[in-house]
């Protein structure tokens, strides 16, 4: 039984860094331009951010060449800030917007940048390993409704359940 478990662990861990079917990461990605603070504009609901407002993600270099990830949000029910620090590394070529991120030990999840303002790096559309995870991020805490609608429309065409998006209060 234990031998079988050790056989399946690498398979299970690699499945968490997949990219959903018919979704592609952006090409021509430049991590130096992506670093810094991003504001969460909208997301599909999930347990690790449930109820949080004023959510940000801050990306900077780590000493080992990876990316330090600091996710922060305010929990109004508890009247306190919640912060999680993780690390990210490229899955493939560093010119692809496809990373793996970990907030706990050796377990990684997918961070797939599937749409990006390549001129100004002012917004991005990010998904996880499945279509259950989707975020709209921006450099400012608010986004024009027309741009938000355009990104939601793109995500819907890809098969994300955009009618379940939560719009983050800042």
XYZ file of N, CA and C in Angstrom:
510
model
N 0.830 -1.203 0.000
C 0.000 0.000 0.000
C 0.866 1.255 0.000
N 1.886 1.301 0.849
C 2.760 2.472 0.916
C 3.512 2.652 -0.393
N 3.935 1.562 -1.014
C 4.622 1.662 -2.306
C 3.708 2.302 -3.350
N 2.449 1.935 -3.358
C 1.498 2.522 -4.296
C 1.333 4.019 -4.037
N 1.277 4.388 -2.776
C 1.131 5.801 -2.424
C 2.312 6.609 -2.948
N 3.522 6.117 -2.771
C 4.702 6.830 -3.254
C 4.725 6.907 -4.778
N 4.150 5.933 -5.448
C 4.059 5.970 -6.891
C 3.119 7.084 -7.354
N 2.003 7.262 -6.649
C 0.996 8.230 -7.058
C 1.273 9.656 -6.603
N 2.084 9.866 -5.591
C 2.344 11.225 -5.098
C 2.891 12.131 -6.196
N 3.933 11.740 -6.952
C 4.401 12.639 -8.020
C 3.323 12.937 -9.052
N 2.503 11.941 -9.372
C 1.422 12.156 -10.329
C 0.429 13.182 -9.795
N 0.025 13.035 -8.542
C -0.933 13.961 -7.945
C -0.365 15.361 -7.846
N 0.905 15.467 -7.492
C 1.528 16.782 -7.365
C 1.647 17.460 -8.729
N 1.965 16.709 -9.775
C 2.074 17.316 -11.102
C 0.711 17.723 -11.635
N -0.348 17.023 -11.247
C -1.691 17.365 -11.719
C -2.118 18.741 -11.231
N -1.570 19.187 -10.123
C -1.942 20.484 -9.556
C -1.324 21.651 -10.313
N -0.368 21.391 -11.192
C 0.248 22.478 -11.953
C -0.134 22.422 -13.430
N -1.188 21.707 -13.719
C -1.681 21.638 -15.096
C -2.316 22.954 -15.515
N -2.601 23.017 -16.790
C -3.366 24.146 -17.332
C -4.649 23.554 -17.918
N -5.789 24.200 -17.706
C -7.052 23.634 -18.187
C -7.077 23.432 -19.705
N -7.903 22.495 -20.111
C -8.075 22.200 -21.534
C -8.524 23.446 -22.283
N -8.011 23.653 -23.467
C -8.265 24.743 -24.412
C -7.870 26.122 -23.864
N -7.007 26.154 -22.842
C -6.498 27.402 -22.269
C -4.981 27.407 -22.480
N -4.435 28.555 -22.863
C -2.994 28.661 -23.109
C -2.406 29.813 -22.312
N -1.182 29.631 -21.800
C -0.518 30.747 -21.121
C -0.040 31.772 -22.149
N 0.091 33.019 -21.712
C 0.590 34.049 -22.612
C 2.034 33.756 -22.980
N 2.418 34.169 -24.164
C 3.802 34.058 -24.617
C 4.435 35.446 -24.579
N 5.741 35.500 -24.669
C 6.428 36.781 -24.611
C 6.341 37.408 -23.228
N 6.218 36.567 -22.209
C 6.060 37.027 -20.828
C 7.391 37.554 -20.283
N 7.319 38.637 -19.509
C 8.511 39.256 -18.902
C 8.279 39.383 -17.401
N 8.892 38.508 -16.636
C 8.674 38.488 -15.191
C 9.084 39.803 -14.535
N 10.112 40.454 -15.037
C 10.547 41.724 -14.447
C 9.433 42.768 -14.485
N 8.641 42.749 -15.532
C 7.534 43.705 -15.655
C 6.318 43.275 -14.834
N 6.242 41.995 -14.511
C 5.101 41.461 -13.754
C 5.272 41.655 -12.246
N 6.514 41.757 -11.792
C 6.783 41.914 -10.360
C 6.088 43.155 -9.818
N 5.862 43.178 -8.516
C 5.219 44.312 -7.862
C 3.845 43.930 -7.345
N 3.050 44.920 -7.069
C 1.733 44.718 -6.458
C 0.626 44.658 -7.499
N -0.254 43.683 -7.314
C -1.454 43.518 -8.130
C -2.663 43.507 -7.199
N -3.738 44.138 -7.628
C -4.991 44.166 -6.880
C -5.955 43.157 -7.495
N -6.597 42.400 -6.639
C -7.588 41.448 -7.121
C -8.886 42.203 -7.391
N -9.323 42.141 -8.630
C -10.550 42.814 -9.057
C -11.744 41.873 -8.915
N -11.560 40.622 -9.322
C -12.627 39.623 -9.259
C -11.999 38.241 -9.192
N -12.788 37.284 -8.709
C -12.307 35.899 -8.606
C -13.484 34.943 -8.558
N -13.201 33.701 -8.882
C -14.150 32.636 -8.581
C -13.928 32.276 -7.110
N -15.004 31.965 -6.416
C -14.921 31.706 -4.982
C -14.147 30.423 -4.687
N -13.362 30.480 -3.637
C -12.666 29.310 -3.118
C -12.381 29.539 -1.646
N -12.128 28.474 -0.915
C -12.056 28.540 0.544
C -10.930 29.413 1.081
N -9.782 29.461 0.411
C -8.644 30.163 1.001
C -8.710 31.678 0.872
N -9.719 32.216 0.167
C -9.908 33.670 0.120
C -11.338 34.069 0.467
N -12.116 33.118 0.892
C -13.539 33.372 1.126
C -13.745 34.522 2.108
N -14.555 35.493 1.703
C -14.909 36.614 2.553
C -13.895 37.742 2.604
N -12.760 37.588 1.940
C -11.728 38.616 2.029
C -12.000 39.792 1.097
N -11.635 40.970 1.558
C -11.728 42.210 0.785
C -10.331 42.800 0.663
N -10.196 43.810 -0.166
C -8.916 44.520 -0.337
C -7.759 43.550 -0.566
N -7.979 42.577 -1.420
C -6.984 41.529 -1.660
C -5.913 42.016 -2.634
N -4.657 41.774 -2.260
C -3.526 42.102 -3.120
C -2.587 40.906 -3.194
N -1.787 40.910 -4.237
C -0.705 39.943 -4.391
C 0.538 40.745 -4.736
N 1.618 40.474 -4.033
C 2.863 41.185 -4.289
C 3.926 40.163 -4.676
N 4.581 40.426 -5.802
C 5.582 39.502 -6.338
C 6.946 40.187 -6.343
N 7.961 39.467 -5.849
C 9.342 39.964 -5.846
C 10.282 38.766 -5.977
N 11.528 39.045 -6.293
C 12.496 37.950 -6.443
C 12.884 37.353 -5.102
N 13.125 36.073 -5.107
C 13.707 35.341 -3.974
C 15.202 35.187 -4.234
N 15.949 34.895 -3.199
C 17.388 34.686 -3.342
C 17.729 33.491 -4.234
N 16.830 32.500 -4.301
C 17.100 31.302 -5.104
C 16.686 31.457 -6.567
N 16.286 32.665 -6.963
C 15.882 32.899 -8.347
C 14.398 32.735 -8.588
N 13.693 32.201 -7.606
C 12.245 32.076 -7.714
C 11.571 33.403 -7.401
N 10.265 33.343 -7.245
C 9.465 34.528 -6.975
C 8.822 34.393 -5.598
N 8.963 35.427 -4.788
C 8.275 35.488 -3.500
C 6.867 36.007 -3.768
N 5.886 35.347 -3.187
C 4.481 35.709 -3.366
C 3.900 36.054 -1.997
N 3.381 37.259 -1.872
C 2.722 37.668 -0.632
C 1.274 38.030 -0.966
N 0.350 37.176 -0.545
C -1.076 37.427 -0.738
C -1.635 37.983 0.562
N -2.428 39.044 0.438
C -2.941 39.724 1.622
C -4.372 40.167 1.376
N -5.219 39.993 2.397
C -6.595 40.444 2.290
C -7.172 40.732 3.665
N -8.194 41.567 3.683
C -8.837 41.948 4.938
C -10.096 41.121 5.145
N -10.220 40.545 6.351
C -11.401 39.764 6.721
C -12.296 40.646 7.581
N -13.368 41.226 7.019
C -14.217 42.128 7.798
C -14.951 41.425 8.943
N -15.228 40.131 8.809
C -15.920 39.391 9.865
C -15.060 39.289 11.123
N -13.743 39.186 10.926
C -12.808 39.082 12.060
C -12.088 40.397 12.333
N -12.340 41.381 11.466
C -11.719 42.696 11.577
C -10.190 42.599 11.660
N -9.613 41.760 10.779
C -8.154 41.648 10.756
C -7.666 41.242 9.375
N -6.392 41.536 9.148
C -5.744 41.191 7.887
C -5.270 39.747 7.924
N -5.341 39.095 6.766
C -4.840 37.730 6.596
C -3.737 37.805 5.548
N -2.588 37.206 5.839
C -1.464 37.238 4.906
C -0.864 35.848 4.769
N -0.554 35.484 3.549
C 0.072 34.203 3.252
C 1.274 34.450 2.357
N 2.394 33.845 2.708
C 3.621 34.011 1.926
C 3.962 32.684 1.264
N 4.247 32.753 -0.036
C 4.577 31.559 -0.790
C 5.733 31.806 -1.728
N 5.947 30.832 -2.596
C 7.031 30.905 -3.575
C 6.522 30.365 -4.900
N 7.099 30.894 -5.976
C 6.677 30.472 -7.315
C 7.903 30.258 -8.196
N 7.754 29.354 -9.151
C 8.810 29.044 -10.113
C 8.166 28.776 -11.462
N 8.901 29.031 -12.510
C 8.387 28.739 -13.848
C 8.255 27.232 -14.030
N 7.177 26.822 -14.709
C 6.959 25.413 -15.025
C 7.769 25.039 -16.257
N 7.754 25.906 -17.239
C 8.456 25.659 -18.499
C 9.372 26.840 -18.779
N 9.353 27.295 -19.972
C 10.133 28.436 -20.436
C 9.712 29.703 -19.701
N 10.673 30.528 -19.306
C 10.359 31.762 -18.582
C 9.681 32.813 -19.465
N 9.574 32.553 -20.765
C 8.838 33.450 -21.658
C 7.354 33.109 -21.710
N 6.964 32.041 -21.009
C 5.555 31.650 -20.918
C 5.014 32.089 -19.567
N 3.805 32.583 -19.533
C 3.169 32.983 -18.282
C 2.597 31.788 -17.555
N 3.461 30.851 -17.223
C 3.026 29.613 -16.572
C 3.972 29.293 -15.426
N 3.458 29.439 -14.200
C 4.263 29.193 -13.013
C 3.574 28.178 -12.113
N 4.336 27.677 -11.170
C 3.769 26.855 -10.104
C 4.029 27.617 -8.812
N 3.042 27.605 -7.930
C 3.154 28.370 -6.691
C 2.849 27.463 -5.501
N 3.575 27.688 -4.418
C 3.377 26.895 -3.203
C 3.257 27.810 -1.996
N 2.262 27.526 -1.188
C 2.104 28.222 0.091
C 2.276 27.248 1.249
N 2.519 25.983 0.884
C 2.679 24.972 1.924
C 3.574 23.842 1.419
N 4.763 23.790 1.950
C 5.691 22.689 1.696
C 5.937 22.389 0.233
N 5.983 21.109 -0.092
C 6.319 20.708 -1.460
C 5.127 20.682 -2.413
N 3.984 21.154 -1.961
C 2.771 21.081 -2.772
C 2.582 22.369 -3.561
N 2.483 22.220 -4.877
C 2.375 23.367 -5.773
C 1.038 23.371 -6.496
N 0.584 24.572 -6.798
C -0.602 24.764 -7.612
C -0.237 25.569 -8.834
N -1.073 25.507 -9.833
C -0.816 26.199 -11.090
C -1.150 27.682 -10.975
N -0.336 28.500 -11.626
C -0.571 29.935 -11.769
C -0.349 30.216 -13.248
N -1.453 30.208 -13.996
C -1.411 30.351 -15.446
C -1.935 31.719 -15.859
N -1.072 32.540 -16.421
C -1.469 33.862 -16.902
C -1.981 33.666 -18.324
N -3.295 33.863 -18.502
C -3.911 33.522 -19.787
C -4.309 34.751 -20.604
N -4.216 35.920 -20.013
C -4.428 37.165 -20.735
C -3.664 38.241 -19.991
N -3.012 39.123 -20.736
C -2.134 40.106 -20.119
C -2.037 41.343 -20.996
N -2.066 42.492 -20.374
C -1.800 43.747 -21.069
C -0.286 43.793 -21.300
N 0.145 43.365 -22.465
C 1.582 43.277 -22.739
C 2.236 44.637 -22.954
N 1.443 45.664 -23.228
C 2.022 46.999 -23.395
C 2.416 47.608 -22.056
N 1.499 47.551 -21.101
C 1.719 48.239 -19.826
C 1.754 47.327 -18.599
N 1.437 46.039 -18.783
C 1.326 45.115 -17.657
C 0.411 45.712 -16.589
N -0.742 46.218 -17.030
C -1.675 46.863 -16.108
C -2.820 45.942 -15.670
N -3.044 44.830 -16.387
C -4.050 43.859 -15.972
C -3.626 42.477 -16.423
N -4.165 41.475 -15.733
C -3.935 40.088 -16.148
C -5.137 39.240 -15.762
N -5.287 38.152 -16.492
C -6.310 37.157 -16.234
C -5.552 35.878 -15.918
N -5.800 35.316 -14.740
C -5.011 34.191 -14.243
C -5.946 33.052 -13.866
N -5.522 31.819 -14.187
C -6.305 30.664 -13.757
C -5.390 29.655 -13.081
N -6.020 28.724 -12.402
C -5.307 27.639 -11.738
C -5.255 26.407 -12.623
N -5.178 25.216 -12.010
C -5.059 23.977 -12.781
C -6.366 23.520 -13.415
N -7.467 24.116 -12.979
C -8.775 23.768 -13.534
C -9.578 25.050 -13.727
N -10.737 24.903 -14.289
C -11.572 26.077 -14.550
C -12.357 26.512 -13.313
N -12.010 25.945 -12.168
C -12.607 26.355 -10.894
C -11.877 27.541 -10.276
N -10.732 27.891 -10.836
C -9.902 28.966 -10.281
C -9.664 30.024 -11.353
N -10.074 31.253 -11.052
C -9.905 32.346 -12.000
C -9.809 33.660 -11.235
N -8.878 34.502 -11.645
C -8.695 35.814 -11.031
C -8.523 36.864 -12.119
N -9.073 38.043 -11.874
C -8.777 39.232 -12.668
C -7.956 40.130 -11.759
N -6.756 40.478 -12.206
C -5.838 41.301 -11.425
C -5.535 42.587 -12.175
N -5.239 43.639 -11.416
C -4.884 44.930 -12.018
C -3.884 45.652 -11.123
N -3.192 46.600 -11.697
C -2.208 47.383 -10.943
C -2.860 48.426 -10.042
N -4.118 48.714 -10.304
C -4.885 49.670 -9.505
C -6.044 48.911 -8.850
N -6.580 49.409 -7.738
C -7.658 48.680 -7.064
C -9.002 48.695 -7.796
N -9.102 49.469 -8.864
C -10.352 49.522 -9.623
C -10.031 49.398 -11.113
N -10.998 48.888 -11.853
C -10.828 48.678 -13.285
C -12.053 49.207 -14.011
N -11.829 49.783 -15.181
C -12.957 50.245 -15.991
C -13.898 49.081 -16.279
N -15.193 49.363 -16.207
C -16.187 48.324 -16.430
C -16.055 47.685 -17.807
N -15.714 48.475 -18.816
C -15.600 47.930 -20.178
C -14.470 46.904 -20.268
N -13.343 47.169 -19.619
C -12.223 46.219 -19.619
C -12.580 44.974 -18.814
N -13.211 45.174 -17.669
C -13.637 44.043 -16.837
C -14.583 43.148 -17.635
N -15.528 43.742 -18.329
C -16.483 42.977 -19.146
C -15.780 42.210 -20.259
N -14.798 42.849 -20.878
C -14.032 42.194 -21.945
C -13.297 40.961 -21.417
N -12.655 41.079 -20.261
C -11.929 39.949 -19.674
C -12.876 38.832 -19.249
N -14.016 39.205 -18.703
C -15.011 38.207 -18.307
C -15.551 37.479 -19.529
N -15.773 38.209 -20.605
C -16.253 37.598 -21.852
C -15.223 36.590 -22.384
N -13.939 36.952 -22.352
C -12.881 36.039 -22.801
C -12.858 34.777 -21.950
N -12.992 34.948 -20.640
C -12.986 33.791 -19.736
C -14.201 32.899 -19.978
N -15.336 33.507 -20.215
C -16.561 32.735 -20.470
C -16.408 31.887 -21.734
N -15.827 32.473 -22.778
C -15.599 31.739 -24.035
C -14.696 30.525 -23.788
N -13.766 30.649 -22.851
C -12.857 29.545 -22.521
C -13.508 28.486 -21.630
N -14.712 28.769 -21.138
C -15.438 27.774 -20.351
C -15.453 28.006 -18.850
N -15.021 29.167 -18.383
C -15.069 29.476 -16.955
C -16.494 29.918 -16.598
N -16.929 29.600 -15.383
C -18.269 29.965 -14.920
C -18.254 31.401 -14.398
N -18.192 32.324 -15.315
C -18.017 33.742 -14.967
C -19.223 34.334 -14.241
N -20.389 33.705 -14.344
C -21.548 34.201 -13.629
C -21.394 33.996 -12.119
N -20.367 33.243 -11.711
C -20.104 33.007 -10.291
C -18.949 33.862 -9.759
N -18.517 34.836 -10.558
C -17.406 35.699 -10.137
C -17.803 36.553 -8.927
N -16.846 36.746 -8.040
C -17.006 37.631 -6.883
C -16.195 38.878 -7.195
N -16.799 40.038 -7.023
C -16.110 41.301 -7.292
C -15.593 41.838 -5.960
N -14.293 42.020 -5.897
C -13.614 42.328 -4.648
C -13.784 43.801 -4.275
N -14.164 44.012 -3.036
C -14.326 45.369 -2.505
C -12.956 45.871 -2.052
N -12.618 47.091 -2.467
C -11.343 47.713 -2.052
C -11.631 48.983 -1.300
